[in-house]
Amino acid sequence: MHRVSRSSGRSPDRAASWAARRAARRAAGRAAGRAQGGPSLGARLRRDRVMLLLVLPGFLFFVVFHYVPLLGNVIVFQDYQPYLGFKDSPWVGLGNFSVFAEPDFYRALLNTLKFAVLQLVLFFPAPIGLALLLNSIISPKIKRFVQSVVYLPHFIGWVILISISQQLIGGTGLLPQLLGELGLPRVDLMTSSGFFPWLVTLQLIWKDAGWGTIIYLAALLNIDTEHYEAAAIDGADRWRRLWHVTLPGIVPVTLLLLILNLGSILSVGFEQILLQRDAVGADAAEVLDTYVYFHGVLDGQWGPAAAVGLVKGVIGLVLILGANKLAHRFGHEGIYSR
């Protein structure tokens, strides 16, 4: 006959059984917690401390140069004077938004939209097509060589690239001389205002299309080869495998980059356009970024220029949120899940 414990009122066997059941319940609770919410925040920080340290410099960069400067948007509602500072500059309310009624602003806006549409239609698909071509190269040596060649322009400054463009298609460049020798009229494409939006887009493709293929090549490598094998067994040729396997495999990455690009769609290349603005004139080359530079920085109209920048940011935010919501409706994750 078991002796009952005075402290607990249970026999040793019953006490051991109760302790085992209690431990099992705790273990089940911890397992359920991990299944629902994962490890605790402290455990995740300890686990990922090396990766967090690697991310820290980039995080600090965005905080210092992107998020902290947002506080400077207070000058949108001030007649800001640098020698007075934020504190003593007089408040003007919404007076700086009168800049949106100026003809020069609408000219810059229309030019910006023209450049943005061309870059969205022509430049955005260029890295995708180039990545598909590079992925089809069988020889690793040739593939690495072509990749190095198409990556190189990304590391060259706009001053050099525009100088090269001048030597190729400028008034005394290679193309006009070749046309002259053939008895055709010489054409200076660097000073053609009608060709300027196309010129800017082609230069952008030349410079950054190769660099943009890096993400798409990584996405192509992530596609399971068993999908291609199954499609080949079903009788799909190369083009059908491209259409039904390859393109659907890179849709999530493509949508992610498209949504992110919409946030900066009104920023169409400040340095590139500024360097060529005098050659074609302000009527063809004035965009919102150069408008802010000339009217805000050079003319000292800080408040109106800041108002233009603020509206640009708000429009970009609305486009990102709207595009992400549309991606959710079509069953894609977008840049963040619902």
mmCIF file of C-alpha atoms in Angstrom:
data_model
loop_
_atom_site.group_PDB
_atom_site.id
_atom_site.type_symbol
_atom_site.label_atom_id
_atom_site.label_comp_id
_atom_site.label_asym_id
_atom_site.label_seq_id
_atom_site.Cartn_x
_atom_site.Cartn_y
_atom_site.Cartn_z
ATOM 1 C CA MET A 1 0.000 0.000 0.000
ATOM 2 C CA HIS A 2 1.523 3.319 -1.102
ATOM 3 C CA ARG A 3 2.320 5.893 1.505
ATOM 4 C CA VAL A 4 0.714 9.237 0.769
ATOM 5 C CA SER A 5 3.045 12.228 0.638
ATOM 6 C CA ARG A 6 2.262 14.791 3.344
ATOM 7 C CA SER A 7 3.329 17.774 1.255
ATOM 8 C CA SER A 8 1.376 16.994 -1.872
ATOM 9 C CA GLY A 9 -1.326 14.589 -0.789
ATOM 10 C CA ARG A 10 -0.440 12.260 -3.686
ATOM 11 C CA SER A 11 1.280 8.882 -3.803
ATOM 12 C CA PRO A 12 4.758 8.838 -5.414
ATOM 13 C CA ASP A 13 3.461 7.036 -8.525
ATOM 14 C CA ARG A 14 0.540 9.403 -8.928
ATOM 15 C CA ALA A 15 2.824 12.410 -8.361
ATOM 16 C CA ALA A 16 5.249 11.161 -11.012
ATOM 17 C CA SER A 17 2.402 10.588 -13.428
ATOM 18 C CA TRP A 18 1.036 14.064 -12.781
ATOM 19 C CA ALA A 19 4.492 15.637 -13.318
ATOM 20 C CA ALA A 20 4.915 13.730 -16.592
ATOM 21 C CA ARG A 21 1.515 14.926 -17.824
ATOM 22 C CA ARG A 22 2.361 18.498 -16.862
ATOM 23 C CA ALA A 23 5.693 18.353 -18.725
ATOM 24 C CA ALA A 24 3.928 16.901 -21.754
ATOM 25 C CA ARG A 25 1.391 19.742 -21.692
ATOM 26 C CA ARG A 26 4.208 22.332 -21.538
ATOM 27 C CA ALA A 27 6.023 20.677 -24.424
ATOM 28 C CA ALA A 28 2.799 20.605 -26.437
ATOM 29 C CA GLY A 29 2.214 24.280 -25.656
ATOM 30 C CA ARG A 30 5.716 25.220 -26.797
ATOM 31 C CA ALA A 31 5.258 23.201 -29.985
ATOM 32 C CA ALA A 32 1.930 24.904 -30.658
ATOM 33 C CA GLY A 33 3.516 28.298 -30.054
ATOM 34 C CA ARG A 34 6.276 27.530 -32.514
ATOM 35 C CA ALA A 35 3.732 26.333 -35.047
ATOM 36 C CA GLN A 36 1.644 29.497 -34.674
ATOM 37 C CA GLY A 37 4.147 32.280 -34.174
ATOM 38 C CA GLY A 38 7.590 30.714 -34.336
ATOM 39 C CA PRO A 39 10.390 31.371 -31.831
ATOM 40 C CA SER A 40 10.319 34.392 -29.580
ATOM 41 C CA LEU A 41 11.785 37.723 -30.691
ATOM 42 C CA GLY A 42 14.829 37.315 -28.475
ATOM 43 C CA ALA A 43 15.493 33.835 -29.829
ATOM 44 C CA ARG A 44 15.225 35.081 -33.413
ATOM 45 C CA LEU A 45 17.597 37.982 -32.707
ATOM 46 C CA ARG A 46 20.172 35.636 -31.190
ATOM 47 C CA ARG A 47 19.764 33.180 -34.036
ATOM 48 C CA ASP A 48 20.092 35.773 -36.815
ATOM 49 C CA ARG A 49 22.616 38.100 -35.158
ATOM 50 C CA VAL A 50 25.232 37.612 -37.890
ATOM 51 C CA MET A 51 22.791 38.407 -40.686
ATOM 52 C CA LEU A 52 21.480 41.414 -38.755
ATOM 53 C CA LEU A 53 25.011 42.760 -38.406
ATOM 54 C CA LEU A 54 25.493 42.394 -42.156
ATOM 55 C CA VAL A 55 22.226 44.259 -42.821
ATOM 56 C CA LEU A 56 22.990 47.006 -40.281
ATOM 57 C CA PRO A 57 25.166 49.251 -42.557
ATOM 58 C CA GLY A 58 22.518 49.275 -45.283
ATOM 59 C CA PHE A 59 19.790 49.924 -42.730
ATOM 60 C CA LEU A 60 21.712 52.861 -41.266
ATOM 61 C CA PHE A 61 22.294 54.230 -44.767
ATOM 62 C CA PHE A 62 18.578 54.377 -45.488
ATOM 63 C CA VAL A 63 17.811 55.826 -42.057
ATOM 64 C CA VAL A 64 20.388 58.608 -42.328
ATOM 65 C CA PHE A 65 19.999 59.523 -45.998
ATOM 66 C CA HIS A 66 16.348 58.660 -46.715
ATOM 67 C CA TYR A 67 14.188 58.635 -43.597
ATOM 68 C CA VAL A 68 15.750 61.399 -41.479
ATOM 69 C CA PRO A 69 15.671 63.878 -44.427
ATOM 70 C CA LEU A 70 11.898 63.358 -44.586
ATOM 71 C CA LEU A 71 11.709 65.709 -41.600
ATOM 72 C CA GLY A 72 12.908 68.446 -43.939
ATOM 73 C CA ASN A 73 9.562 68.366 -45.738
ATOM 74 C CA VAL A 74 8.456 70.936 -43.192
ATOM 75 C CA ILE A 75 9.786 73.617 -45.583
ATOM 76 C CA VAL A 76 6.893 72.772 -47.904
ATOM 77 C CA PHE A 77 4.768 74.910 -45.600
ATOM 78 C CA GLN A 78 7.380 77.632 -45.025
ATOM 79 C CA ASP A 79 9.010 80.458 -46.895
ATOM 80 C CA TYR A 80 12.263 78.744 -46.101
ATOM 81 C CA GLN A 81 15.435 80.803 -45.906
ATOM 82 C CA PRO A 82 18.688 78.912 -45.263
ATOM 83 C CA TYR A 83 20.122 81.656 -43.042
ATOM 84 C CA LEU A 84 16.972 81.583 -40.857
ATOM 85 C CA GLY A 85 16.674 77.799 -40.607
ATOM 86 C CA PHE A 86 13.609 75.692 -39.974
ATOM 87 C CA LYS A 87 12.703 77.409 -36.730
ATOM 88 C CA ASP A 88 12.627 81.060 -37.803
ATOM 89 C CA SER A 89 11.477 80.758 -41.434
ATOM 90 C CA PRO A 90 7.935 82.186 -41.779
ATOM 91 C CA TRP A 91 5.016 79.820 -42.324
ATOM 92 C CA VAL A 92 3.025 80.183 -45.546
ATOM 93 C CA GLY A 93 0.624 77.253 -45.249
ATOM 94 C CA LEU A 94 -0.272 75.864 -48.664
ATOM 95 C CA GLY A 95 1.151 78.861 -50.523
ATOM 96 C CA ASN A 96 4.043 76.893 -51.996
ATOM 97 C CA PHE A 97 1.617 74.589 -53.805
ATOM 98 C CA SER A 98 0.839 77.442 -56.201
ATOM 99 C CA VAL A 99 3.807 76.127 -58.177
ATOM 100 C CA PHE A 100 1.468 73.550 -59.692
ATOM 101 C CA ALA A 101 -0.307 76.322 -61.599
ATOM 102 C CA GLU A 102 2.815 77.461 -63.431
ATOM 103 C CA PRO A 103 3.202 76.578 -67.152
ATOM 104 C CA ASP A 104 6.823 75.525 -66.641
ATOM 105 C CA PHE A 105 5.733 72.913 -64.123
ATOM 106 C CA TYR A 106 3.216 71.353 -66.519
ATOM 107 C CA ARG A 107 5.824 71.285 -69.261
ATOM 108 C CA ALA A 108 8.183 69.430 -66.945
ATOM 109 C CA LEU A 109 5.390 67.078 -65.851
ATOM 110 C CA LEU A 110 4.406 66.180 -69.425
ATOM 111 C CA ASN A 111 8.039 65.534 -70.376
ATOM 112 C CA THR A 112 8.486 63.390 -67.260
ATOM 113 C CA LEU A 113 5.436 61.289 -68.104
ATOM 114 C CA LYS A 114 6.705 60.867 -71.663
ATOM 115 C CA PHE A 115 10.084 59.598 -70.465
ATOM 116 C CA ALA A 116 8.448 57.409 -67.795
ATOM 117 C CA VAL A 117 6.148 55.645 -70.268
ATOM 118 C CA LEU A 118 8.971 54.970 -72.716
ATOM 119 C CA GLN A 119 11.210 53.609 -69.982
ATOM 120 C CA LEU A 120 8.432 51.431 -68.593
ATOM 121 C CA VAL A 121 7.587 49.984 -72.021
ATOM 122 C CA LEU A 122 11.114 49.632 -73.429
ATOM 123 C CA PHE A 123 13.616 49.591 -70.570
ATOM 124 C CA PHE A 124 11.795 47.429 -68.016
ATOM 125 C CA PRO A 125 11.426 44.350 -70.315
ATOM 126 C CA ALA A 126 15.005 44.678 -71.623
ATOM 127 C CA PRO A 127 16.723 42.909 -68.667
ATOM 128 C CA ILE A 128 14.142 40.111 -68.882
ATOM 129 C CA GLY A 129 14.854 39.435 -72.546
ATOM 130 C CA LEU A 130 18.598 39.701 -72.016
ATOM 131 C CA ALA A 131 18.445 37.294 -69.064
ATOM 132 C CA LEU A 132 16.532 34.767 -71.167
ATOM 133 C CA LEU A 133 19.167 35.020 -73.909
ATOM 134 C CA LEU A 134 22.039 34.629 -71.439
ATOM 135 C CA ASN A 135 20.313 31.671 -69.804
ATOM 136 C CA SER A 136 20.092 29.921 -73.172
ATOM 137 C CA ILE A 137 23.875 30.012 -73.704
ATOM 138 C CA ILE A 138 25.242 26.529 -73.090
ATOM 139 C CA SER A 139 28.961 27.256 -72.875
ATOM 140 C CA PRO A 140 29.863 28.580 -69.378
ATOM 141 C CA LYS A 141 32.910 30.476 -70.698
ATOM 142 C CA ILE A 142 30.944 32.299 -73.378
ATOM 143 C CA LYS A 143 28.170 33.001 -70.881
ATOM 144 C CA ARG A 144 30.574 34.572 -68.360
ATOM 145 C CA PHE A 145 32.233 36.635 -71.100
ATOM 146 C CA VAL A 146 28.913 38.003 -72.377
ATOM 147 C CA GLN A 147 27.795 38.747 -68.823
ATOM 148 C CA SER A 148 30.969 40.720 -68.147
ATOM 149 C CA VAL A 149 30.511 42.719 -71.352
ATOM 150 C CA VAL A 150 26.872 43.647 -70.659
ATOM 151 C CA TYR A 151 27.597 44.449 -66.981
ATOM 152 C CA LEU A 152 30.443 46.834 -67.787
ATOM 153 C CA PRO A 153 28.419 49.953 -68.851
ATOM 154 C CA HIS A 154 26.741 50.042 -65.431
ATOM 155 C CA PHE A 155 30.071 51.038 -63.859
ATOM 156 C CA ILE A 156 30.745 53.834 -66.368
ATOM 157 C CA GLY A 157 29.569 57.339 -65.510
ATOM 158 C CA TRP A 158 26.994 59.218 -67.510
ATOM 159 C CA VAL A 159 29.555 61.803 -68.610
ATOM 160 C CA ILE A 160 31.602 59.147 -70.403
ATOM 161 C CA LEU A 161 28.570 57.375 -71.883
ATOM 162 C CA ILE A 162 27.149 60.614 -73.255
ATOM 163 C CA SER A 163 30.569 61.481 -74.707
ATOM 164 C CA ILE A 164 30.606 58.109 -76.449
ATOM 165 C CA SER A 165 27.085 58.785 -77.766
ATOM 166 C CA GLN A 166 28.308 62.126 -79.114
ATOM 167 C CA GLN A 167 31.151 60.417 -80.934
ATOM 168 C CA LEU A 168 28.786 57.868 -82.458
ATOM 169 C CA ILE A 169 25.639 59.817 -83.406
ATOM 170 C CA GLY A 170 26.556 63.467 -82.824
ATOM 171 C CA GLY A 171 26.929 66.066 -85.573
ATOM 172 C CA THR A 172 30.518 65.028 -86.332
ATOM 173 C CA GLY A 173 30.125 61.445 -85.158
ATOM 174 C CA LEU A 174 30.503 58.153 -86.937
ATOM 175 C CA LEU A 175 26.902 57.822 -88.094
ATOM 176 C CA PRO A 176 26.603 61.285 -89.774
ATOM 177 C CA GLN A 177 29.934 60.775 -91.526
ATOM 178 C CA LEU A 178 28.806 57.388 -92.798
ATOM 179 C CA LEU A 179 25.539 58.876 -94.057
ATOM 180 C CA GLY A 180 27.469 61.675 -95.793
ATOM 181 C CA GLU A 181 29.736 59.231 -97.576
ATOM 182 C CA LEU A 182 26.649 57.355 -98.792
ATOM 183 C CA GLY A 183 25.185 60.565 -100.199
ATOM 184 C CA LEU A 184 22.447 60.770 -97.565
ATOM 185 C CA PRO A 185 21.661 63.841 -95.451
ATOM 186 C CA ARG A 186 23.585 64.111 -92.207
ATOM 187 C CA VAL A 187 21.499 63.760 -89.046
ATOM 188 C CA ASP A 188 22.548 65.000 -85.626
ATOM 189 C CA LEU A 189 20.505 62.843 -83.259
ATOM 190 C CA MET A 190 22.089 64.399 -80.170
ATOM 191 C CA THR A 191 20.375 67.728 -80.865
ATOM 192 C CA SER A 192 17.053 66.363 -82.146
ATOM 193 C CA SER A 193 14.314 67.315 -79.682
ATOM 194 C CA GLY A 194 11.868 64.801 -81.179
ATOM 195 C CA PHE A 195 14.336 61.928 -80.838
ATOM 196 C CA PHE A 196 15.510 62.947 -77.365
ATOM 197 C CA PRO A 197 13.060 60.769 -75.311
ATOM 198 C CA TRP A 198 14.065 57.745 -77.388
ATOM 199 C CA LEU A 199 17.744 58.657 -77.031
ATOM 200 C CA VAL A 200 17.468 58.835 -73.239
ATOM 201 C CA THR A 201 15.695 55.473 -73.108
ATOM 202 C CA LEU A 202 18.219 53.772 -75.407
ATOM 203 C CA GLN A 203 21.098 55.137 -73.343
ATOM 204 C CA LEU A 204 19.456 53.813 -70.180
ATOM 205 C CA ILE A 205 19.060 50.366 -71.757
ATOM 206 C CA TRP A 206 22.680 50.441 -72.844
ATOM 207 C CA LYS A 207 23.895 51.336 -69.365
ATOM 208 C CA ASP A 208 21.691 49.333 -66.970
ATOM 209 C CA ALA A 209 19.945 46.519 -68.858
ATOM 210 C CA GLY A 210 22.881 44.162 -68.326
ATOM 211 C CA TRP A 211 23.082 44.944 -64.623
ATOM 212 C CA GLY A 212 19.352 44.358 -64.256
ATOM 213 C CA THR A 213 19.695 40.800 -65.517
ATOM 214 C CA ILE A 214 21.359 39.649 -62.274
ATOM 215 C CA ILE A 215 18.091 39.227 -60.371
ATOM 216 C CA TYR A 216 16.335 37.562 -63.307
ATOM 217 C CA LEU A 217 19.199 35.111 -63.829
ATOM 218 C CA ALA A 218 18.958 34.162 -60.154
ATOM 219 C CA ALA A 219 15.208 33.643 -60.566
ATOM 220 C CA LEU A 220 15.789 31.443 -63.626
ATOM 221 C CA LEU A 221 18.245 29.289 -61.696
ATOM 222 C CA ASN A 222 15.610 28.811 -59.009
ATOM 223 C CA ILE A 223 13.175 27.115 -61.413
ATOM 224 C CA ASP A 224 13.038 23.364 -60.816
ATOM 225 C CA THR A 225 14.527 21.462 -63.759
ATOM 226 C CA GLU A 226 11.921 18.726 -63.263
ATOM 227 C CA HIS A 227 9.336 21.124 -64.712
ATOM 228 C CA TYR A 228 11.313 21.341 -67.944
ATOM 229 C CA GLU A 229 11.729 17.578 -68.037
ATOM 230 C CA ALA A 230 8.012 17.015 -67.506
ATOM 231 C CA ALA A 231 7.161 19.535 -70.234
ATOM 232 C CA ALA A 232 9.602 17.871 -72.638
ATOM 233 C CA ILE A 233 8.061 14.462 -71.918
ATOM 234 C CA ASP A 234 4.629 15.921 -72.684
ATOM 235 C CA GLY A 235 5.934 17.022 -76.083
ATOM 236 C CA ALA A 236 6.459 20.744 -75.417
ATOM 237 C CA ASP A 237 9.022 22.345 -77.700
ATOM 238 C CA ARG A 238 11.449 25.102 -76.703
ATOM 239 C CA TRP A 239 8.975 27.952 -77.122
ATOM 240 C CA ARG A 240 6.226 26.172 -75.208
ATOM 241 C CA ARG A 241 8.634 25.442 -72.356
ATOM 242 C CA LEU A 242 9.571 29.115 -72.354
ATOM 243 C CA TRP A 243 5.926 30.198 -72.276
ATOM 244 C CA HIS A 244 4.578 27.650 -69.781
ATOM 245 C CA VAL A 245 7.589 27.051 -67.490
ATOM 246 C CA THR A 246 10.199 29.815 -67.697
ATOM 247 C CA LEU A 247 8.005 32.910 -67.793
ATOM 248 C CA PRO A 248 5.642 31.754 -65.005
ATOM 249 C CA GLY A 249 8.725 30.939 -62.918
ATOM 250 C CA ILE A 250 9.945 34.552 -62.971
ATOM 251 C CA VAL A 251 6.527 36.229 -62.646
ATOM 252 C CA PRO A 252 6.843 36.834 -58.856
ATOM 253 C CA VAL A 253 10.240 38.537 -59.252
ATOM 254 C CA THR A 254 9.011 40.536 -62.237
ATOM 255 C CA LEU A 255 5.965 41.788 -60.350
ATOM 256 C CA LEU A 256 8.104 42.684 -57.346
ATOM 257 C CA LEU A 257 10.517 44.770 -59.438
ATOM 258 C CA LEU A 258 7.672 46.337 -61.414
ATOM 259 C CA ILE A 259 5.905 47.482 -58.252
ATOM 260 C CA LEU A 260 9.135 48.879 -56.817
ATOM 261 C CA ASN A 261 9.893 50.705 -60.077
ATOM 262 C CA LEU A 262 6.476 52.345 -60.001
ATOM 263 C CA GLY A 263 7.525 54.100 -56.811
ATOM 264 C CA SER A 264 10.232 56.011 -58.687
ATOM 265 C CA ILE A 265 8.480 56.280 -62.035
ATOM 266 C CA LEU A 266 8.597 60.095 -61.923
ATOM 267 C CA SER A 267 12.384 60.054 -61.436
ATOM 268 C CA VAL A 268 13.610 59.504 -64.971
ATOM 269 C CA GLY A 269 17.320 60.235 -64.696
ATOM 270 C CA PHE A 270 18.496 63.602 -63.370
ATOM 271 C CA GLU A 271 22.194 63.477 -64.262
ATOM 272 C CA GLN A 272 21.660 61.911 -67.673
ATOM 273 C CA ILE A 273 19.100 64.512 -68.745
ATOM 274 C CA LEU A 274 20.891 67.475 -67.155
ATOM 275 C CA LEU A 275 24.041 66.746 -69.161
ATOM 276 C CA GLN A 276 22.072 66.815 -72.436
ATOM 277 C CA ARG A 277 19.524 69.512 -71.607
ATOM 278 C CA ASP A 278 21.344 72.367 -73.316
ATOM 279 C CA ALA A 279 21.736 70.390 -76.563
ATOM 280 C CA VAL A 280 17.981 70.003 -77.133
ATOM 281 C CA GLY A 281 16.545 72.852 -75.061
ATOM 282 C CA ALA A 282 14.362 73.032 -71.971
ATOM 283 C CA ASP A 283 11.145 72.463 -73.929
ATOM 284 C CA ALA A 284 12.198 68.879 -74.720
ATOM 285 C CA ALA A 285 14.425 68.042 -71.754
ATOM 286 C CA GLU A 286 12.901 69.737 -68.716
ATOM 287 C CA VAL A 287 11.639 67.090 -66.284
ATOM 288 C CA LEU A 288 10.541 67.331 -62.664
ATOM 289 C CA ASP A 289 14.016 66.613 -61.295
ATOM 290 C CA THR A 290 15.697 69.311 -63.384
ATOM 291 C CA TYR A 291 12.780 71.660 -62.641
ATOM 292 C CA VAL A 292 13.413 71.238 -58.913
ATOM 293 C CA TYR A 293 17.139 71.800 -59.441
ATOM 294 C CA PHE A 294 16.868 74.994 -61.465
ATOM 295 C CA HIS A 295 13.894 76.553 -59.651
ATOM 296 C CA GLY A 296 14.682 75.269 -56.187
ATOM 297 C CA VAL A 297 18.450 75.087 -55.794
ATOM 298 C CA LEU A 298 19.628 77.730 -58.275
ATOM 299 C CA ASP A 299 16.747 80.210 -57.930
ATOM 300 C CA GLY A 300 16.384 79.714 -54.183
ATOM 301 C CA GLN A 301 12.685 78.725 -54.277
ATOM 302 C CA TRP A 302 13.126 76.044 -51.649
ATOM 303 C CA GLY A 303 9.502 75.744 -50.577
ATOM 304 C CA PRO A 304 7.929 75.270 -54.036
ATOM 305 C CA ALA A 305 10.702 72.838 -55.036
ATOM 306 C CA ALA A 306 10.109 70.831 -51.855
ATOM 307 C CA ALA A 307 6.376 70.789 -52.632
ATOM 308 C CA VAL A 308 7.107 69.202 -56.008
ATOM 309 C CA GLY A 309 9.329 66.590 -54.375
ATOM 310 C CA LEU A 310 6.688 65.837 -51.719
ATOM 311 C CA VAL A 311 3.971 65.321 -54.325
ATOM 312 C CA LYS A 312 6.325 63.042 -56.279
ATOM 313 C CA GLY A 313 6.823 60.917 -53.185
ATOM 314 C CA VAL A 314 3.111 60.734 -52.431
ATOM 315 C CA ILE A 315 2.315 59.692 -56.010
ATOM 316 C CA GLY A 316 4.999 57.002 -55.853
ATOM 317 C CA LEU A 317 3.598 55.675 -52.567
ATOM 318 C CA VAL A 318 0.063 55.556 -53.977
ATOM 319 C CA LEU A 319 1.268 53.721 -57.092
ATOM 320 C CA ILE A 320 3.147 51.134 -55.002
ATOM 321 C CA LEU A 321 0.193 50.475 -52.695
ATOM 322 C CA GLY A 322 -2.266 50.322 -55.599
ATOM 323 C CA ALA A 323 -0.093 48.007 -57.681
ATOM 324 C CA ASN A 324 0.502 45.751 -54.689
ATOM 325 C CA LYS A 325 -3.235 45.571 -54.000
ATOM 326 C CA LEU A 326 -3.854 44.687 -57.648
ATOM 327 C CA ALA A 327 -1.209 41.946 -57.436
ATOM 328 C CA HIS A 328 -3.031 40.480 -54.415
ATOM 329 C CA ARG A 329 -6.274 40.363 -56.370
ATOM 330 C CA PHE A 330 -4.577 38.325 -59.083
ATOM 331 C CA GLY A 331 -3.223 35.868 -56.513
ATOM 332 C CA HIS A 332 0.369 37.159 -56.247
ATOM 333 C CA GLU A 333 2.186 38.224 -53.112
ATOM 334 C CA GLY A 334 3.626 41.501 -54.405
ATOM 335 C CA ILE A 335 6.119 43.288 -52.169
ATOM 336 C CA TYR A 336 4.359 42.245 -48.969
ATOM 337 C CA SER A 337 1.683 39.715 -48.102
ATOM 338 C CA ARG A 338 -1.821 40.551 -47.010
#
